[in-house]
PDB file of C-alpha atoms in Angstrom:
ATOM      1  CA  UNK A 490      17.138  16.756   2.903  1.00 60.00           C
ATOM      2  CA  UNK A 491      14.574  18.077   0.447  1.00 68.00           C
ATOM      3  CA  UNK A 492      11.142  16.546   0.402  1.00 93.00           C
ATOM      4  CA  UNK A 493       7.475  16.718   1.226  1.00 96.00           C
ATOM      5  CA  UNK A 494       6.182  16.285   4.733  1.00 96.00           C
ATOM      6  CA  UNK A 495       2.659  15.574   5.843  1.00 96.00           C
ATOM      7  CA  UNK A 496       1.507  15.613   9.397  1.00 90.00           C
ATOM      8  CA  UNK A 497       0.214  13.860  11.303  1.00 91.00           C
ATOM      9  CA  UNK A 498       0.536  10.327   9.928  1.00 93.00           C
ATOM     10  CA  UNK A 499      -2.691   9.226  11.635  1.00 95.00           C
ATOM     11  CA  UNK A 500      -5.563  11.514  12.588  1.00 94.00           C
ATOM     12  CA  UNK A 501      -8.813  10.781  14.361  1.00 94.00           C
ATOM     13  CA  UNK A 502     -11.756  13.179  14.516  1.00 91.00           C
ATOM     14  CA  UNK A 503     -15.347  13.126  15.584  1.00 91.00           C
ATOM     15  CA  UNK A 504     -18.052  13.427  12.991  1.00 90.00           C
ATOM     16  CA  UNK A 505     -19.051  17.028  12.337  1.00 89.00           C
ATOM     17  CA  UNK A 506     -15.645  18.522  13.138  1.00 91.00           C
ATOM     18  CA  UNK A 507     -13.494  20.316  10.610  1.00 94.00           C
ATOM     19  CA  UNK A 508      -9.903  19.114  10.409  1.00 94.00           C
ATOM     20  CA  UNK A 509      -6.855  20.562   8.640  1.00 96.00           C
ATOM     21  CA  UNK A 510      -4.131  18.372   7.133  1.00 96.00           C
ATOM     22  CA  UNK A 511      -0.677  19.825   6.767  1.00 97.00           C
ATOM     23  CA  UNK A 512       1.541  19.600   3.662  1.00 97.00           C
ATOM     24  CA  UNK A 513       4.941  21.296   3.472  1.00 97.00           C
ATOM     25  CA  UNK A 514       7.654  21.043   0.809  1.00 97.00           C
ATOM     26  CA  UNK A 515      11.165  22.457   0.647  1.00 96.00           C
ATOM     27  CA  UNK A 516      11.763  21.472  -2.990  1.00 95.00           C
ATOM     28  CA  UNK A 517      10.991  24.979  -4.283  1.00 94.00           C
ATOM     29  CA  UNK A 518       8.190  23.507  -6.378  1.00 93.00           C
ATOM     30  CA  UNK A 519       5.518  25.785  -7.808  1.00 92.00           C
ATOM     31  CA  UNK A 520       2.734  23.219  -8.173  1.00 92.00           C
ATOM     32  CA  UNK A 521       1.096  21.322  -5.319  1.00 94.00           C
ATOM     33  CA  UNK A 522      -1.723  18.776  -5.235  1.00 95.00           C
ATOM     34  CA  UNK A 523      -4.054  16.976  -2.851  1.00 97.00           C
ATOM     35  CA  UNK A 524      -5.370  13.469  -3.541  1.00 96.00           C
ATOM     36  CA  UNK A 525      -7.646  11.109  -1.693  1.00 97.00           C
ATOM     37  CA  UNK A 526      -7.288   7.310  -1.773  1.00 96.00           C
ATOM     38  CA  UNK A 527      -9.893   4.815  -0.593  1.00 94.00           C
ATOM     39  CA  UNK A 528      -9.046   1.136   0.091  1.00 90.00           C
ATOM     40  CA  UNK A 529      -8.233  -0.802  -3.080  1.00 87.00           C
ATOM     41  CA  UNK A 530      -8.709   2.251  -5.260  1.00 89.00           C
ATOM     42  CA  UNK A 531      -6.487   4.639  -7.163  1.00 90.00           C
ATOM     43  CA  UNK A 532      -5.930   8.245  -6.138  1.00 92.00           C
ATOM     44  CA  UNK A 533      -8.511  10.950  -6.888  1.00 94.00           C
ATOM     45  CA  UNK A 534      -7.621  14.623  -7.234  1.00 93.00           C
ATOM     46  CA  UNK A 535      -9.180  17.003  -4.699  1.00 96.00           C
ATOM     47  CA  UNK A 536      -7.473  20.356  -5.348  1.00 95.00           C
ATOM     48  CA  UNK A 537      -4.338  21.592  -7.031  1.00 93.00           C
ATOM     49  CA  UNK A 538      -2.370  24.823  -7.121  1.00 93.00           C
ATOM     50  CA  UNK A 539       0.080  25.870  -9.820  1.00 90.00           C
ATOM     51  CA  UNK A 540       1.205  29.059  -8.103  1.00 91.00           C
ATOM     52  CA  UNK A 541       0.912  30.920  -4.803  1.00 94.00           C
ATOM     53  CA  UNK A 542      -2.510  32.473  -4.109  1.00 94.00           C
ATOM     54  CA  UNK A 543      -4.151  30.401  -6.850  1.00 93.00           C
ATOM     55  CA  UNK A 544      -5.781  26.974  -6.800  1.00 94.00           C
ATOM     56  CA  UNK A 545      -8.297  24.944  -8.794  1.00 92.00           C
ATOM     57  CA  UNK A 546     -10.842  22.276  -7.923  1.00 93.00           C
ATOM     58  CA  UNK A 547     -10.085  18.713  -8.873  1.00 92.00           C
ATOM     59  CA  UNK A 548     -12.525  15.874  -9.448  1.00 91.00           C
ATOM     60  CA  UNK A 549     -13.850  15.587  -5.875  1.00 95.00           C
ATOM     61  CA  UNK A 550     -13.531  19.064  -4.295  1.00 95.00           C
ATOM     62  CA  UNK A 551     -16.913  19.119  -2.540  1.00 95.00           C
ATOM     63  CA  UNK A 552     -16.525  19.226   1.226  1.00 96.00           C
ATOM     64  CA  UNK A 553     -12.879  20.302   1.073  1.00 97.00           C
ATOM     65  CA  UNK A 554     -11.087  23.661   1.096  1.00 97.00           C
ATOM     66  CA  UNK A 555      -7.462  24.721   0.580  1.00 98.00           C
ATOM     67  CA  UNK A 556      -5.238  27.779   0.764  1.00 97.00           C
ATOM     68  CA  UNK A 557      -1.883  28.598  -0.825  1.00 97.00           C
ATOM     69  CA  UNK A 558      -0.497  31.626   0.981  1.00 97.00           C
ATOM     70  CA  UNK A 559       3.099  30.405   0.809  1.00 97.00           C
ATOM     71  CA  UNK A 560       4.954  28.475  -1.857  1.00 96.00           C
ATOM     72  CA  UNK A 561       6.028  25.829   0.652  1.00 97.00           C
ATOM     73  CA  UNK A 562       2.637  25.115   2.181  1.00 98.00           C
ATOM     74  CA  UNK A 563      -0.709  23.798   0.890  1.00 98.00           C
ATOM     75  CA  UNK A 564      -2.997  22.854   3.801  1.00 98.00           C
ATOM     76  CA  UNK A 565      -6.208  20.935   3.192  1.00 97.00           C
ATOM     77  CA  UNK A 566      -9.290  21.379   5.379  1.00 97.00           C
ATOM     78  CA  UNK A 567     -11.803  18.552   5.492  1.00 96.00           C
ATOM     79  CA  UNK A 568     -15.085  20.182   6.437  1.00 94.00           C
ATOM     80  CA  UNK A 569     -18.176  18.722   8.027  1.00 89.00           C
ATOM     81  CA  UNK A 570     -19.815  18.928   4.596  1.00 88.00           C
ATOM     82  CA  UNK A 571     -17.662  16.029   3.351  1.00 90.00           C
ATOM     83  CA  UNK A 572     -19.992  13.031   3.613  1.00 89.00           C
ATOM     84  CA  UNK A 573     -17.389  10.286   3.895  1.00 92.00           C
ATOM     85  CA  UNK A 574     -14.069  11.796   4.992  1.00 94.00           C
ATOM     86  CA  UNK A 575     -12.357   8.632   6.249  1.00 96.00           C
ATOM     87  CA  UNK A 576      -9.553   7.975   3.749  1.00 96.00           C
ATOM     88  CA  UNK A 577      -5.823   8.152   3.037  1.00 97.00           C
ATOM     89  CA  UNK A 578      -4.845  11.688   1.986  1.00 97.00           C
ATOM     90  CA  UNK A 579      -1.768  12.328  -0.152  1.00 97.00           C
ATOM     91  CA  UNK A 580      -0.074  15.587  -0.989  1.00 97.00           C
ATOM     92  CA  UNK A 581       2.250  16.017  -3.954  1.00 95.00           C
ATOM     93  CA  UNK A 582       4.320  18.722  -5.581  1.00 94.00           C
ATOM     94  CA  UNK A 583       6.069  19.287  -8.898  1.00 91.00           C
ATOM     95  CA  UNK A 584       8.410  21.867 -10.426  1.00 87.00           C
ATOM     96  CA  UNK A 585       5.740  22.845 -12.897  1.00 75.00           C
ATOM     97  CA  UNK A 586       2.323  21.541 -13.735  1.00 66.00           C
ATOM     98  CA  UNK A 587       3.608  19.118 -16.343  1.00 67.00           C
ATOM     99  CA  UNK A 588       6.547  17.588 -14.493  1.00 78.00           C
ATOM    100  CA  UNK A 589       6.740  14.438 -12.430  1.00 88.00           C
ATOM    101  CA  UNK A 590       5.017  14.656  -9.086  1.00 91.00           C
ATOM    102  CA  UNK A 591       6.705  13.925  -5.771  1.00 94.00           C
ATOM    103  CA  UNK A 592       4.413  12.541  -3.103  1.00 96.00           C
ATOM    104  CA  UNK A 593       4.429  12.867   0.660  1.00 96.00           C
ATOM    105  CA  UNK A 594       3.976   9.921   3.046  1.00 95.00           C
ATOM    106  CA  UNK A 595       0.251  10.571   3.465  1.00 96.00           C
ATOM    107  CA  UNK A 596      -2.152  11.163   6.354  1.00 97.00           C
ATOM    108  CA  UNK A 597      -4.668   8.492   7.277  1.00 96.00           C
ATOM    109  CA  UNK A 598      -7.818  10.250   8.526  1.00 96.00           C
ATOM    110  CA  UNK A 599     -10.449   8.356  10.457  1.00 96.00           C
ATOM    111  CA  UNK A 600     -13.698  10.043  11.385  1.00 92.00           C
ATOM    112  CA  UNK A 601     -15.499   8.351  14.238  1.00 88.00           C
TER     113      UNK A 601
ATOM    114  CA  UNK B1138      -7.028  12.502 -19.282  1.00 54.00           C
ATOM    115  CA  UNK B1139      -7.790   9.443 -21.408  1.00 59.00           C
ATOM    116  CA  UNK B1140      -8.533   6.069 -19.872  1.00 88.00           C
ATOM    117  CA  UNK B1141      -6.064   3.207 -19.470  1.00 94.00           C
ATOM    118  CA  UNK B1142      -6.656  -0.508 -18.910  1.00 95.00           C
ATOM    119  CA  UNK B1143      -4.311  -2.681 -16.840  1.00 97.00           C
ATOM    120  CA  UNK B1144      -4.552  -6.213 -15.433  1.00 97.00           C
ATOM    121  CA  UNK B1145      -5.609  -6.280 -11.791  1.00 96.00           C
ATOM    122  CA  UNK B1146      -2.622  -8.317 -10.694  1.00 97.00           C
ATOM    123  CA  UNK B1147       0.503 -10.076 -11.949  1.00 97.00           C
ATOM    124  CA  UNK B1148       2.954 -12.416 -10.338  1.00 97.00           C
ATOM    125  CA  UNK B1149       6.627 -12.889 -11.087  1.00 96.00           C
ATOM    126  CA  UNK B1150       9.711 -14.485  -9.586  1.00 96.00           C
ATOM    127  CA  UNK B1151      12.567 -12.617  -8.031  1.00 96.00           C
ATOM    128  CA  UNK B1152      15.483 -11.791 -10.353  1.00 96.00           C
ATOM    129  CA  UNK B1153      13.367 -12.365 -13.467  1.00 96.00           C
ATOM    130  CA  UNK B1154      12.153  -9.676 -15.894  1.00 96.00           C
ATOM    131  CA  UNK B1155       8.621  -8.356 -15.518  1.00 98.00           C
ATOM    132  CA  UNK B1156       6.485  -6.938 -18.309  1.00 98.00           C
ATOM    133  CA  UNK B1157       3.526  -4.869 -17.145  1.00 98.00           C
ATOM    134  CA  UNK B1158       1.055  -4.103 -19.961  1.00 98.00           C
ATOM    135  CA  UNK B1159      -1.185  -1.071 -20.383  1.00 97.00           C
ATOM    136  CA  UNK B1160      -3.818  -0.439 -23.052  1.00 97.00           C
ATOM    137  CA  UNK B1161      -4.761   3.102 -23.987  1.00 95.00           C
ATOM    138  CA  UNK B1162      -6.644   2.858 -27.256  1.00 94.00           C
ATOM    139  CA  UNK B1163      -8.109   6.405 -27.014  1.00 91.00           C
ATOM    140  CA  UNK B1164      -4.761   8.138 -26.530  1.00 92.00           C
ATOM    141  CA  UNK B1165      -4.415  11.491 -28.282  1.00 89.00           C
ATOM    142  CA  UNK B1166      -1.368  13.048 -29.887  1.00 87.00           C
ATOM    143  CA  UNK B1167      -0.668  15.282 -26.896  1.00 84.00           C
ATOM    144  CA  UNK B1168      -0.895  12.531 -24.260  1.00 88.00           C
ATOM    145  CA  UNK B1169       2.257  11.367 -22.533  1.00 90.00           C
ATOM    146  CA  UNK B1170       2.358   7.893 -20.952  1.00 93.00           C
ATOM    147  CA  UNK B1171       3.405   8.025 -17.303  1.00 94.00           C
ATOM    148  CA  UNK B1172       4.051   5.198 -14.857  1.00 96.00           C
ATOM    149  CA  UNK B1173       3.993   5.520 -11.089  1.00 97.00           C
ATOM    150  CA  UNK B1174       4.186   2.830  -8.435  1.00 97.00           C
ATOM    151  CA  UNK B1175       2.905   2.721  -4.876  1.00 96.00           C
ATOM    152  CA  UNK B1176       4.280   0.569  -2.085  1.00 94.00           C
ATOM    153  CA  UNK B1177       1.886  -0.362   0.744  1.00 89.00           C
ATOM    154  CA  UNK B1178       0.891   2.583   2.949  1.00 88.00           C
ATOM    155  CA  UNK B1179       3.160   4.986   1.054  1.00 92.00           C
ATOM    156  CA  UNK B1180       2.685   7.727  -1.487  1.00 93.00           C
ATOM    157  CA  UNK B1181       3.182   6.906  -5.175  1.00 95.00           C
ATOM    158  CA  UNK B1182       6.622   7.174  -6.730  1.00 95.00           C
ATOM    159  CA  UNK B1183       7.382   8.272 -10.284  1.00 94.00           C
ATOM    160  CA  UNK B1184       8.882   5.523 -12.431  1.00 96.00           C
ATOM    161  CA  UNK B1185       9.137   6.672 -16.041  1.00 95.00           C
ATOM    162  CA  UNK B1186       7.296   8.462 -18.841  1.00 93.00           C
ATOM    163  CA  UNK B1187       7.402   8.716 -22.623  1.00 93.00           C
ATOM    164  CA  UNK B1188       5.604  10.020 -25.691  1.00 92.00           C
ATOM    165  CA  UNK B1189       6.492   7.941 -28.755  1.00 92.00           C
ATOM    166  CA  UNK B1190       9.960   6.447 -28.444  1.00 91.00           C
ATOM    167  CA  UNK B1191      11.014   3.763 -26.006  1.00 94.00           C
ATOM    168  CA  UNK B1192      12.571   5.163 -22.839  1.00 95.00           C
ATOM    169  CA  UNK B1193      15.076   3.798 -20.342  1.00 95.00           C
ATOM    170  CA  UNK B1194      16.084   4.974 -16.899  1.00 94.00           C
ATOM    171  CA  UNK B1195      17.700   3.475 -13.823  1.00 92.00           C
ATOM    172  CA  UNK B1196      14.413   2.034 -12.592  1.00 91.00           C
ATOM    173  CA  UNK B1197      12.788   0.591 -15.704  1.00 96.00           C
ATOM    174  CA  UNK B1198      12.202   0.691 -19.447  1.00 97.00           C
ATOM    175  CA  UNK B1199       9.076   1.811 -21.259  1.00 98.00           C
ATOM    176  CA  UNK B1200       8.195   0.213 -24.565  1.00 98.00           C
ATOM    177  CA  UNK B1201       5.550   2.084 -26.573  1.00 97.00           C
ATOM    178  CA  UNK B1202       3.704   0.457 -29.456  1.00 96.00           C
ATOM    179  CA  UNK B1203       4.067   2.079 -32.853  1.00 95.00           C
ATOM    180  CA  UNK B1204       0.382   3.090 -32.912  1.00 95.00           C
ATOM    181  CA  UNK B1205       0.702   4.255 -29.246  1.00 95.00           C
ATOM    182  CA  UNK B1206      -2.433   2.350 -28.279  1.00 96.00           C
ATOM    183  CA  UNK B1207      -0.520   0.242 -25.784  1.00 97.00           C
ATOM    184  CA  UNK B1208       2.679   0.295 -23.780  1.00 97.00           C
ATOM    185  CA  UNK B1209       4.679  -2.013 -21.531  1.00 98.00           C
ATOM    186  CA  UNK B1210       6.662  -1.193 -18.424  1.00 98.00           C
ATOM    187  CA  UNK B1211       9.673  -3.476 -18.136  1.00 98.00           C
ATOM    188  CA  UNK B1212      11.467  -4.210 -14.891  1.00 97.00           C
ATOM    189  CA  UNK B1213      14.612  -5.959 -16.051  1.00 95.00           C
ATOM    190  CA  UNK B1214      15.361  -7.885 -12.886  1.00 95.00           C
ATOM    191  CA  UNK B1215      12.635  -7.827 -10.270  1.00 95.00           C
ATOM    192  CA  UNK B1216      13.448  -7.732  -6.578  1.00 96.00           C
ATOM    193  CA  UNK B1217      11.170  -8.111  -3.582  1.00 96.00           C
ATOM    194  CA  UNK B1218      11.274  -4.325  -3.207  1.00 95.00           C
ATOM    195  CA  UNK B1219       9.515  -3.998  -6.573  1.00 96.00           C
ATOM    196  CA  UNK B1220       6.317  -5.489  -5.149  1.00 97.00           C
ATOM    197  CA  UNK B1221       3.845  -2.615  -5.460  1.00 97.00           C
ATOM    198  CA  UNK B1222       0.810  -1.335  -7.338  1.00 97.00           C
ATOM    199  CA  UNK B1223       1.867   0.047 -10.724  1.00 98.00           C
ATOM    200  CA  UNK B1224      -0.224   2.771 -12.323  1.00 97.00           C
ATOM    201  CA  UNK B1225      -0.230   3.611 -16.031  1.00 96.00           C
ATOM    202  CA  UNK B1226      -1.467   7.188 -16.542  1.00 93.00           C
ATOM    203  CA  UNK B1227      -2.031   9.328 -19.609  1.00 90.00           C
ATOM    204  CA  UNK B1228      -1.198  12.960 -19.129  1.00 84.00           C
ATOM    205  CA  UNK B1229      -2.345  15.678 -21.523  1.00 77.00           C
ATOM    206  CA  UNK B1230       0.082  18.538 -21.934  1.00 69.00           C
ATOM    207  CA  UNK B1231      -1.155  21.957 -22.958  1.00 63.00           C
ATOM    208  CA  UNK B1232       0.728  24.276 -25.283  1.00 57.00           C
ATOM    209  CA  UNK B1233       0.791  27.039 -22.683  1.00 55.00           C
ATOM    210  CA  UNK B1234       2.415  24.773 -20.145  1.00 54.00           C
ATOM    211  CA  UNK B1235       0.842  23.403 -17.031  1.00 54.00           C
ATOM    212  CA  UNK B1236      -1.324  20.398 -16.643  1.00 56.00           C
ATOM    213  CA  UNK B1237      -3.819  19.408 -14.023  1.00 70.00           C
ATOM    214  CA  UNK B1238      -3.437  16.509 -11.613  1.00 79.00           C
ATOM    215  CA  UNK B1239      -2.887  12.857 -12.389  1.00 85.00           C
ATOM    216  CA  UNK B1240      -5.830  10.508 -13.029  1.00 85.00           C
ATOM    217  CA  UNK B1241      -5.154   7.178 -11.343  1.00 89.00           C
ATOM    218  CA  UNK B1242      -6.972   3.940 -12.166  1.00 89.00           C
ATOM    219  CA  UNK B1243      -6.743   0.861  -9.947  1.00 90.00           C
ATOM    220  CA  UNK B1244      -3.377  -0.169 -11.362  1.00 95.00           C
ATOM    221  CA  UNK B1245      -1.694  -3.579 -11.421  1.00 97.00           C
ATOM    222  CA  UNK B1246      -0.769  -5.232  -8.163  1.00 97.00           C
ATOM    223  CA  UNK B1247       2.627  -6.826  -8.797  1.00 98.00           C
ATOM    224  CA  UNK B1248       3.514  -9.769  -6.587  1.00 98.00           C
ATOM    225  CA  UNK B1249       7.122 -10.949  -6.472  1.00 97.00           C
ATOM    226  CA  UNK B1250       7.826 -14.484  -5.326  1.00 96.00           C
ATOM    227  CA  UNK B1251      11.222 -15.188  -3.722  1.00 93.00           C
TER     228      UNK B1251
END
């Protein structure tokens, strides 16, 4: 089955530690995205990539980093510089930048 | 992307039609109107999108006002599985192709009563 997978579903980390969230898709999509969602709020764009080896900052990129070495994978690293990292993180992909986005199930990160 | 305004919540009965409004008075000529919905603890799901004409698909219909300053998502026969947060999003398309990410507001929390 084609789709987007994110792992793990729940993640706990101590304050000050970097953590990397996984996002993999087998839809052969060029574009991939990372969003953050806080309770009762809409999603906010962190980073996006329209093609391998290229990515752009979204609205809230500070404290986050990404890489896009393979078409299928777009991992997100939450660094210790992110002041309030506890949130629900969602990855998405689309055929091109202007097509509908398909979302993964999300990773709920809690920093203790 | 331009801003949209939606009611915080709406309530409807099962098996009845639901009309979810969205105001977007600052919409530009290159903005498409997209709707996504999000079930609890899940990622959003695409519902429908349009530019000027009304659109229908298997999930819903989208009615767009003639001046494009507002639109309505129509669920023809709501079920309990339609209970979700519905987001109305304007998406600017660029002539060279490619667009950046989606800009989500708080959306409308749709409650379906059995």
